[in-house]
């Protein structure tokens, strides 16, 4: 089969079959008992509420970051507040696919959700920037299984033909968390404390846990009851050595980026040593994964299929755009335009509302039209244009312009956001879906962690040079230590100083350069879109074609 989807190969138990992925899907559907009516609503409601909290946690910190950096004097750490979450999530992500393959979906999901809640508690109690970063890492470990687990549960609850619609409803509805995040984060930061941006997860999370415990969650594939013998049998399948190799490689790489941007020169032995260590460990990790075969944390038999890796790269580009923009647009609104946190959150709604609307609409249209490839290409192209428009933000940008630019940006992301998930669901048999979906989300989280840190490097390096050029009396070190809250930025110069305009321009130009990077990311996603396959999802009796 074109695109590498002809690996009819082995199922979970290693039994060989000559069936195509589509034929295997049809056989699974014949034996699957799907849920409908109120039961389906209960299943969707439980995973949606959990997903809502996860996405709320991702965006609620955006409007709080300027105040956090000012309180801890930690603007150089701004990248880690997001990257620690994304890195921890990416490190564990491939293992979540294995866990949902072998263990009961509901209880595995609840374990991940409990860890996510623990991380939120640590963040709320943080007394330093380092403790906050640690809490974000714990939350990331828990969050690693929520999106994949939610989609795995939905895939087992509804037939393949209806998955685009319900996946669109799920992704679109949990985007309400993204919508509420900036506004709720701004209100809590301004009228209570930024700590409540994390405490808010605890009571809502308790309700979600109770709700999910009482709901019957269908399984995508049949599994053995959970026993110690099952744990002993499945531990070798989890590829823990692969995890032990990947995690330090990723940490060393991101730490090299962080230290090179702040404490050390790029040609210092410390930074070079970290890069070399990361590269060496990554090579060993890839060799191990190849040696392990289908039992690897990232099975090459799945990853090498063109539809899978093209879908992963296309989706990762859009997620990078979402995460990085969600961190730096609030810095623009607060640090440059001087809005308070609550109003800053309101100002980000145009991009998030347009994204929420288009992700639901695209799910509906894909089900009607049948072809997802046009949506992937158009979404990436519009996202690149949107990032280009946002890169023109300045201290004098008119309100109508920054509203319109954000609508374009959010609309493009929403159009293409779920196309990779739909492509993979139509290319692989059900027993391989948890691992494949985990790989897609792994790529998104790892790319998010890397490019958030790259964005931090671009921003901090640019701010230092821009401050020297436009406000020479201000120390670049003082600008980095001040944070990005409105009062801290304006306190860099005496009241009434003519250099205030230069300071604001320096911050605006530094934010703009971050969006140059996002333009390139989205264009890269556009180049990968054709490899996702020209597949008609309505023809359940035909194999995927990748013309």
GROMACS .gro file of C-alpha atoms in nm, residues 94-504:
model
  411
   94UNK     CA    1   0.490   0.750   2.404
   95UNK     CA    2   0.448   0.533   2.714
   96UNK     CA    3   0.088   0.648   2.755
   97UNK     CA    4  -0.002   0.481   2.427
   98UNK     CA    5   0.136   0.154   2.560
   99UNK     CA    6  -0.049   0.198   2.888
  100UNK     CA    7  -0.383   0.259   2.718
  101UNK     CA    8  -0.312  -0.043   2.495
  102UNK     CA    9  -0.262  -0.287   2.781
  103UNK     CA   10  -0.443  -0.141   3.084
  104UNK     CA   11  -0.801  -0.042   3.158
  105UNK     CA   12  -0.864   0.295   2.993
  106UNK     CA   13  -1.065   0.450   3.275
  107UNK     CA   14  -0.827   0.368   3.560
  108UNK     CA   15  -0.519   0.458   3.359
  109UNK     CA   16  -0.684   0.788   3.274
  110UNK     CA   17  -0.764   0.856   3.641
  111UNK     CA   18  -0.402   0.790   3.743
  112UNK     CA   19  -0.278   1.047   3.493
  113UNK     CA   20  -0.540   1.296   3.604
  114UNK     CA   21  -0.443   1.256   3.971
  115UNK     CA   22  -0.078   1.330   3.887
  116UNK     CA   23  -0.190   1.637   3.693
  117UNK     CA   24  -0.381   1.760   3.998
  118UNK     CA   25  -0.078   1.705   4.223
  119UNK     CA   26   0.132   1.919   3.990
  120UNK     CA   27  -0.128   2.196   4.008
  121UNK     CA   28  -0.107   2.189   4.388
  122UNK     CA   29   0.274   2.220   4.381
  123UNK     CA   30   0.250   2.516   4.139
  124UNK     CA   31   0.003   2.692   4.365
  125UNK     CA   32   0.231   2.650   4.665
  126UNK     CA   33   0.548   2.750   4.478
  127UNK     CA   34   0.781   2.977   4.674
  128UNK     CA   35   1.038   3.018   4.396
  129UNK     CA   36   1.073   3.004   4.022
  130UNK     CA   37   1.241   2.663   4.046
  131UNK     CA   38   0.956   2.518   4.251
  132UNK     CA   39   0.704   2.648   4.001
  133UNK     CA   40   0.898   2.487   3.717
  134UNK     CA   41   0.903   2.159   3.911
  135UNK     CA   42   0.528   2.174   3.965
  136UNK     CA   43   0.476   2.238   3.596
  137UNK     CA   44   0.683   1.928   3.519
  138UNK     CA   45   0.470   1.713   3.750
  139UNK     CA   46   0.153   1.848   3.591
  140UNK     CA   47   0.301   1.770   3.251
  141UNK     CA   48   0.359   1.408   3.347
  142UNK     CA   49  -0.007   1.380   3.438
  143UNK     CA   50  -0.129   1.576   3.138
  144UNK     CA   51   0.063   1.345   2.904
  145UNK     CA   52  -0.214   1.084   2.922
  146UNK     CA   53  -0.521   1.305   2.914
  147UNK     CA   54  -0.556   1.408   2.550
  148UNK     CA   55  -0.445   1.070   2.415
  149UNK     CA   56  -0.660   0.890   2.672
  150UNK     CA   57  -0.962   1.102   2.593
  151UNK     CA   58  -0.938   1.031   2.221
  152UNK     CA   59  -0.873   0.660   2.286
  153UNK     CA   60  -1.189   0.645   2.496
  154UNK     CA   61  -1.389   0.825   2.226
  155UNK     CA   62  -1.248   0.592   1.959
  156UNK     CA   63  -1.382   0.296   2.157
  157UNK     CA   64  -1.718   0.461   2.218
  158UNK     CA   65  -1.822   0.550   1.861
  159UNK     CA   66  -1.783   0.391   1.514
  160UNK     CA   67  -1.497   0.498   1.287
  161UNK     CA   68  -1.727   0.690   1.052
  162UNK     CA   69  -1.848   0.912   1.337
  163UNK     CA   70  -1.509   0.974   1.496
  164UNK     CA   71  -1.430   1.293   1.299
  165UNK     CA   72  -1.753   1.453   1.423
  166UNK     CA   73  -1.714   1.345   1.786
  167UNK     CA   74  -1.342   1.417   1.786
  168UNK     CA   75  -1.424   1.763   1.654
  169UNK     CA   76  -1.687   1.813   1.923
  170UNK     CA   77  -1.443   1.693   2.189
  171UNK     CA   78  -1.153   1.909   2.070
  172UNK     CA   79  -1.379   2.207   2.008
  173UNK     CA   80  -1.547   2.183   2.346
  174UNK     CA   81  -1.229   2.148   2.548
  175UNK     CA   82  -1.111   2.458   2.362
  176UNK     CA   83  -1.350   2.639   2.595
  177UNK     CA   84  -1.074   2.584   2.849
  178UNK     CA   85  -0.840   2.768   2.616
  179UNK     CA   86  -1.100   3.044   2.578
  180UNK     CA   87  -1.156   3.079   2.950
  181UNK     CA   88  -0.788   3.052   3.038
  182UNK     CA   89  -0.664   3.399   2.950
  183UNK     CA   90  -0.972   3.570   3.094
  184UNK     CA   91  -0.989   3.362   3.413
  185UNK     CA   92  -0.613   3.387   3.458
  186UNK     CA   93  -0.625   3.763   3.422
  187UNK     CA   94  -0.912   3.799   3.669
  188UNK     CA   95  -0.750   3.571   3.928
  189UNK     CA   96  -0.410   3.736   3.891
  190UNK     CA   97  -0.550   4.086   3.919
  191UNK     CA   98  -0.812   4.038   4.193
  192UNK     CA   99  -0.680   3.738   4.392
  193UNK     CA  100  -0.337   3.589   4.318
  194UNK     CA  101  -0.169   3.412   4.028
  195UNK     CA  102  -0.157   3.106   4.255
  196UNK     CA  103  -0.529   3.058   4.207
  197UNK     CA  104  -0.458   2.992   3.841
  198UNK     CA  105  -0.345   2.650   3.967
  199UNK     CA  106  -0.562   2.607   4.276
  200UNK     CA  107  -0.872   2.634   4.057
  201UNK     CA  108  -0.794   2.290   3.910
  202UNK     CA  109  -0.836   2.116   4.246
  203UNK     CA  110  -1.211   2.151   4.320
  204UNK     CA  111  -1.313   2.113   3.955
  205UNK     CA  112  -1.077   1.818   3.924
  206UNK     CA  113  -1.236   1.647   4.223
  207UNK     CA  114  -1.575   1.667   4.052
  208UNK     CA  115  -1.427   1.529   3.730
  209UNK     CA  116  -1.268   1.235   3.913
  210UNK     CA  117  -1.593   1.143   4.087
  211UNK     CA  118  -1.787   1.178   3.764
  212UNK     CA  119  -1.545   0.962   3.566
  213UNK     CA  120  -1.532   0.694   3.836
  214UNK     CA  121  -1.908   0.643   3.806
  215UNK     CA  122  -1.910   0.629   3.423
  216UNK     CA  123  -1.875   0.305   3.227
  217UNK     CA  124  -1.588   0.357   2.984
  218UNK     CA  125  -1.581   0.123   2.681
  219UNK     CA  126  -1.255  -0.031   2.570
  220UNK     CA  127  -1.118   0.009   2.217
  221UNK     CA  128  -0.980  -0.347   2.229
  222UNK     CA  129  -1.033  -0.636   2.469
  223UNK     CA  130  -0.792  -0.649   2.765
  224UNK     CA  131  -0.713  -0.881   3.050
  225UNK     CA  132  -0.828  -0.785   3.400
  226UNK     CA  133  -0.568  -0.584   3.592
  227UNK     CA  134  -0.347  -0.813   3.803
  228UNK     CA  135   0.013  -0.823   3.914
  229UNK     CA  136   0.083  -1.091   3.656
  230UNK     CA  137  -0.051  -0.861   3.383
  231UNK     CA  138   0.180  -0.585   3.510
  232UNK     CA  139   0.478  -0.824   3.498
  233UNK     CA  140   0.383  -0.927   3.145
  234UNK     CA  141   0.338  -0.573   3.014
  235UNK     CA  142   0.634  -0.397   3.178
  236UNK     CA  143   0.872  -0.526   2.906
  237UNK     CA  144   0.628  -0.385   2.649
  238UNK     CA  145   0.653  -0.033   2.796
  239UNK     CA  146   1.017   0.013   2.685
  240UNK     CA  147   1.136   0.174   3.007
  241UNK     CA  148   1.501   0.174   2.886
  242UNK     CA  149   1.390   0.387   2.591
  243UNK     CA  150   1.225   0.632   2.830
  244UNK     CA  151   1.541   0.641   3.044
  245UNK     CA  152   1.743   0.737   2.734
  246UNK     CA  153   1.503   0.991   2.587
  247UNK     CA  154   1.438   1.198   2.900
  248UNK     CA  155   1.802   1.301   2.972
  249UNK     CA  156   1.865   1.373   2.603
  250UNK     CA  157   1.570   1.611   2.590
  251UNK     CA  158   1.659   1.777   2.922
  252UNK     CA  159   2.021   1.834   2.820
  253UNK     CA  160   1.913   1.987   2.490
  254UNK     CA  161   1.666   2.231   2.645
  255UNK     CA  162   1.904   2.315   2.929
  256UNK     CA  163   2.172   2.402   2.672
  257UNK     CA  164   1.928   2.641   2.502
  258UNK     CA  165   1.833   2.798   2.834
  259UNK     CA  166   2.189   2.846   2.961
  260UNK     CA  167   2.315   2.968   2.624
  261UNK     CA  168   2.049   3.238   2.625
  262UNK     CA  169   2.117   3.359   2.980
  263UNK     CA  170   2.415   3.244   3.189
  264UNK     CA  171   2.679   3.119   2.946
  265UNK     CA  172   2.821   3.202   2.605
  266UNK     CA  173   2.712   2.974   2.321
  267UNK     CA  174   3.072   2.860   2.269
  268UNK     CA  175   3.129   2.782   2.637
  269UNK     CA  176   3.229   2.430   2.738
  270UNK     CA  177   2.911   2.393   2.945
  271UNK     CA  178   2.672   2.466   2.657
  272UNK     CA  179   2.873   2.269   2.400
  273UNK     CA  180   2.900   1.977   2.644
  274UNK     CA  181   2.524   1.973   2.696
  275UNK     CA  182   2.456   1.979   2.321
  276UNK     CA  183   2.706   1.698   2.262
  277UNK     CA  184   2.564   1.492   2.548
  278UNK     CA  185   2.212   1.540   2.413
  279UNK     CA  186   2.319   1.435   2.063
  280UNK     CA  187   2.506   1.126   2.183
  281UNK     CA  188   2.219   1.013   2.406
  282UNK     CA  189   1.968   1.076   2.127
  283UNK     CA  190   2.168   0.857   1.888
  284UNK     CA  191   2.181   0.576   2.145
  285UNK     CA  192   1.805   0.620   2.199
  286UNK     CA  193   1.730   0.588   1.826
  287UNK     CA  194   1.953   0.281   1.795
  288UNK     CA  195   1.778   0.123   2.093
  289UNK     CA  196   1.433   0.198   1.949
  290UNK     CA  197   1.530   0.041   1.617
  291UNK     CA  198   1.668  -0.265   1.797
  292UNK     CA  199   1.355  -0.304   2.011
  293UNK     CA  200   1.121  -0.309   1.709
  294UNK     CA  201   0.745  -0.306   1.765
  295UNK     CA  202   0.794  -0.313   2.143
  296UNK     CA  203   0.977   0.021   2.133
  297UNK     CA  204   0.844   0.334   2.297
  298UNK     CA  205   0.827   0.484   1.946
  299UNK     CA  206   0.778   0.186   1.711
  300UNK     CA  207   0.954   0.253   1.382
  301UNK     CA  208   0.704   0.029   1.200
  302UNK     CA  209   0.436   0.289   1.276
  303UNK     CA  210   0.648   0.604   1.263
  304UNK     CA  211   0.800   0.528   0.921
  305UNK     CA  212   0.458   0.531   0.754
  306UNK     CA  213   0.432   0.853   0.558
  307UNK     CA  214   0.080   0.936   0.671
  308UNK     CA  215   0.187   0.906   1.035
  309UNK     CA  216   0.503   1.117   1.032
  310UNK     CA  217   0.360   1.381   0.798
  311UNK     CA  218   0.051   1.410   1.020
  312UNK     CA  219   0.274   1.439   1.326
  313UNK     CA  220   0.487   1.719   1.178
  314UNK     CA  221   0.187   1.909   1.040
  315UNK     CA  222   0.007   1.896   1.375
  316UNK     CA  223   0.321   1.982   1.571
  317UNK     CA  224   0.367   2.304   1.371
  318UNK     CA  225   0.015   2.420   1.460
  319UNK     CA  226   0.057   2.332   1.827
  320UNK     CA  227   0.388   2.520   1.841
  321UNK     CA  228   0.208   2.823   1.700
  322UNK     CA  229  -0.066   2.789   1.962
  323UNK     CA  230   0.165   2.749   2.262
  324UNK     CA  231   0.423   3.013   2.173
  325UNK     CA  232   0.163   3.271   2.069
  326UNK     CA  233  -0.029   3.205   2.390
  327UNK     CA  234   0.281   3.298   2.588
  328UNK     CA  235   0.401   3.607   2.399
  329UNK     CA  236   0.077   3.779   2.296
  330UNK     CA  237  -0.004   3.848   2.666
  331UNK     CA  238   0.349   3.989   2.706
  332UNK     CA  239   0.269   4.226   2.420
  333UNK     CA  240  -0.065   4.333   2.565
  334UNK     CA  241   0.064   4.382   2.920
  335UNK     CA  242   0.426   4.482   2.878
  336UNK     CA  243   0.386   4.697   2.564
  337UNK     CA  244   0.026   4.822   2.558
  338UNK     CA  245  -0.005   4.840   2.938
  339UNK     CA  246  -0.326   4.641   2.985
  340UNK     CA  247  -0.389   4.480   3.322
  341UNK     CA  248  -0.401   4.097   3.334
  342UNK     CA  249  -0.782   4.072   3.317
  343UNK     CA  250  -0.811   4.293   3.011
  344UNK     CA  251  -0.510   4.123   2.858
  345UNK     CA  252  -0.703   3.797   2.875
  346UNK     CA  253  -1.004   3.957   2.708
  347UNK     CA  254  -0.780   4.087   2.428
  348UNK     CA  255  -0.665   3.733   2.339
  349UNK     CA  256  -1.021   3.607   2.286
  350UNK     CA  257  -1.040   3.685   1.911
  351UNK     CA  258  -0.780   3.421   1.823
  352UNK     CA  259  -0.911   3.163   2.067
  353UNK     CA  260  -1.280   3.206   1.977
  354UNK     CA  261  -1.205   3.181   1.606
  355UNK     CA  262  -0.997   2.868   1.670
  356UNK     CA  263  -1.275   2.707   1.875
  357UNK     CA  264  -1.534   2.780   1.605
  358UNK     CA  265  -1.324   2.654   1.315
  359UNK     CA  266  -1.208   2.333   1.488
  360UNK     CA  267  -1.573   2.230   1.538
  361UNK     CA  268  -1.673   2.344   1.189
  362UNK     CA  269  -1.382   2.160   1.025
  363UNK     CA  270  -1.475   1.836   1.204
  364UNK     CA  271  -1.829   1.864   1.068
  365UNK     CA  272  -1.713   1.952   0.717
  366UNK     CA  273  -1.455   1.673   0.701
  367UNK     CA  274  -1.728   1.423   0.783
  368UNK     CA  275  -1.944   1.566   0.501
  369UNK     CA  276  -1.671   1.622   0.242
  370UNK     CA  277  -1.471   1.314   0.334
  371UNK     CA  278  -1.125   1.454   0.252
  372UNK     CA  279  -0.910   1.600   0.532
  373UNK     CA  280  -0.603   1.695   0.325
  374UNK     CA  281  -0.742   2.030   0.196
  375UNK     CA  282  -0.815   2.134   0.555
  376UNK     CA  283  -0.460   2.047   0.665
  377UNK     CA  284  -0.305   2.252   0.384
  378UNK     CA  285  -0.538   2.550   0.416
  379UNK     CA  286  -0.504   2.555   0.796
  380UNK     CA  287  -0.123   2.565   0.779
  381UNK     CA  288  -0.125   2.834   0.509
  382UNK     CA  289  -0.368   3.061   0.695
  383UNK     CA  290  -0.175   3.009   1.019
  384UNK     CA  291   0.146   3.123   0.848
  385UNK     CA  292  -0.035   3.435   0.723
  386UNK     CA  293  -0.180   3.498   1.068
  387UNK     CA  294   0.160   3.476   1.235
  388UNK     CA  295   0.295   3.712   0.973
  389UNK     CA  296   0.023   3.964   1.054
  390UNK     CA  297   0.086   3.937   1.429
  391UNK     CA  298   0.458   3.990   1.369
  392UNK     CA  299   0.368   4.348   1.268
  393UNK     CA  300   0.242   4.437   1.617
  394UNK     CA  301   0.390   4.761   1.747
  395UNK     CA  302   0.321   5.001   2.035
  396UNK     CA  303   0.090   5.197   1.802
  397UNK     CA  304  -0.109   4.908   1.647
  398UNK     CA  305  -0.480   4.999   1.636
  399UNK     CA  306  -0.736   4.787   1.821
  400UNK     CA  307  -0.921   4.680   1.506
  401UNK     CA  308  -0.598   4.556   1.352
  402UNK     CA  309  -0.483   4.336   1.640
  403UNK     CA  310  -0.835   4.192   1.667
  404UNK     CA  311  -0.848   4.107   1.297
  405UNK     CA  312  -0.497   3.966   1.291
  406UNK     CA  313  -0.575   3.734   1.581
  407UNK     CA  314  -0.895   3.612   1.414
  408UNK     CA  315  -0.694   3.506   1.107
  409UNK     CA  316  -0.433   3.335   1.325
  410UNK     CA  317  -0.684   3.141   1.536
  411UNK     CA  318  -0.898   3.046   1.239
  412UNK     CA  319  -0.606   2.890   1.056
  413UNK     CA  320  -0.504   2.683   1.357
  414UNK     CA  321  -0.858   2.560   1.411
  415UNK     CA  322  -0.906   2.449   1.050
  416UNK     CA  323  -0.605   2.218   1.057
  417UNK     CA  324  -0.584   2.121   1.423
  418UNK     CA  325  -0.749   1.778   1.411
  419UNK     CA  326  -0.664   1.668   1.057
  420UNK     CA  327  -0.358   1.467   1.163
  421UNK     CA  328  -0.562   1.273   1.418
  422UNK     CA  329  -0.826   1.190   1.158
  423UNK     CA  330  -0.560   1.086   0.907
  424UNK     CA  331  -0.396   0.841   1.146
  425UNK     CA  332  -0.730   0.698   1.262
  426UNK     CA  333  -0.814   0.614   0.902
  427UNK     CA  334  -0.470   0.471   0.821
  428UNK     CA  335  -0.415   0.226   1.107
  429UNK     CA  336  -0.605  -0.064   1.266
  430UNK     CA  337  -0.767  -0.002   1.607
  431UNK     CA  338  -0.509  -0.194   1.810
  432UNK     CA  339  -0.235   0.041   1.689
  433UNK     CA  340  -0.428   0.363   1.746
  434UNK     CA  341  -0.329   0.431   2.111
  435UNK     CA  342   0.043   0.412   2.028
  436UNK     CA  343   0.001   0.613   1.706
  437UNK     CA  344  -0.206   0.884   1.876
  438UNK     CA  345   0.050   0.895   2.157
  439UNK     CA  346   0.323   0.948   1.898
  440UNK     CA  347   0.132   1.237   1.740
  441UNK     CA  348   0.080   1.406   2.075
  442UNK     CA  349   0.441   1.329   2.172
  443UNK     CA  350   0.561   1.517   1.863
  444UNK     CA  351   0.335   1.808   1.948
  445UNK     CA  352   0.451   1.829   2.309
  446UNK     CA  353   0.818   1.779   2.233
  447UNK     CA  354   0.810   2.033   1.950
  448UNK     CA  355   0.626   2.267   2.185
  449UNK     CA  356   0.893   2.227   2.453
  450UNK     CA  357   1.178   2.284   2.207
  451UNK     CA  358   1.029   2.581   2.025
  452UNK     CA  359   0.906   2.749   2.344
  453UNK     CA  360   1.267   2.746   2.458
  454UNK     CA  361   1.387   2.860   2.114
  455UNK     CA  362   1.133   3.141   2.134
  456UNK     CA  363   1.273   3.232   2.476
  457UNK     CA  364   1.623   3.248   2.327
  458UNK     CA  365   1.500   3.471   2.043
  459UNK     CA  366   1.310   3.698   2.279
  460UNK     CA  367   1.580   3.744   2.543
  461UNK     CA  368   1.862   3.790   2.292
  462UNK     CA  369   1.653   4.034   2.089
  463UNK     CA  370   1.540   4.229   2.395
  464UNK     CA  371   1.901   4.283   2.505
  465UNK     CA  372   2.002   4.420   2.164
  466UNK     CA  373   1.681   4.622   2.118
  467UNK     CA  374   1.719   4.785   2.460
  468UNK     CA  375   2.073   4.891   2.373
  469UNK     CA  376   1.949   5.040   2.046
  470UNK     CA  377   1.632   5.219   2.161
  471UNK     CA  378   1.686   5.285   2.535
  472UNK     CA  379   2.064   5.299   2.593
  473UNK     CA  380   2.032   5.423   2.951
  474UNK     CA  381   1.852   5.100   3.052
  475UNK     CA  382   2.060   4.796   3.140
  476UNK     CA  383   1.963   4.484   2.940
  477UNK     CA  384   2.011   4.280   3.256
  478UNK     CA  385   1.765   4.507   3.439
  479UNK     CA  386   1.513   4.469   3.156
  480UNK     CA  387   1.534   4.089   3.176
  481UNK     CA  388   1.508   4.091   3.555
  482UNK     CA  389   1.209   4.327   3.559
  483UNK     CA  390   0.962   4.081   3.409
  484UNK     CA  391   0.684   4.181   3.171
  485UNK     CA  392   0.409   4.326   3.392
  486UNK     CA  393   0.294   4.678   3.292
  487UNK     CA  394   0.431   4.844   3.605
  488UNK     CA  395   0.767   4.664   3.592
  489UNK     CA  396   0.832   4.754   3.229
  490UNK     CA  397   0.746   5.120   3.285
  491UNK     CA  398   0.957   5.133   3.601
  492UNK     CA  399   1.270   5.071   3.393
  493UNK     CA  400   1.289   5.445   3.319
  494UNK     CA  401   1.197   5.750   3.532
  495UNK     CA  402   0.842   5.875   3.503
  496UNK     CA  403   0.807   6.104   3.202
  497UNK     CA  404   1.134   5.987   3.047
  498UNK     CA  405   1.145   6.016   2.667
  499UNK     CA  406   1.310   5.673   2.660
  500UNK     CA  407   0.987   5.500   2.764
  501UNK     CA  408   0.884   5.481   2.400
  502UNK     CA  409   1.214   5.311   2.321
  503UNK     CA  410   1.161   5.055   2.596
  504UNK     CA  411   0.813   4.970   2.467
   0.00000   0.00000   0.00000
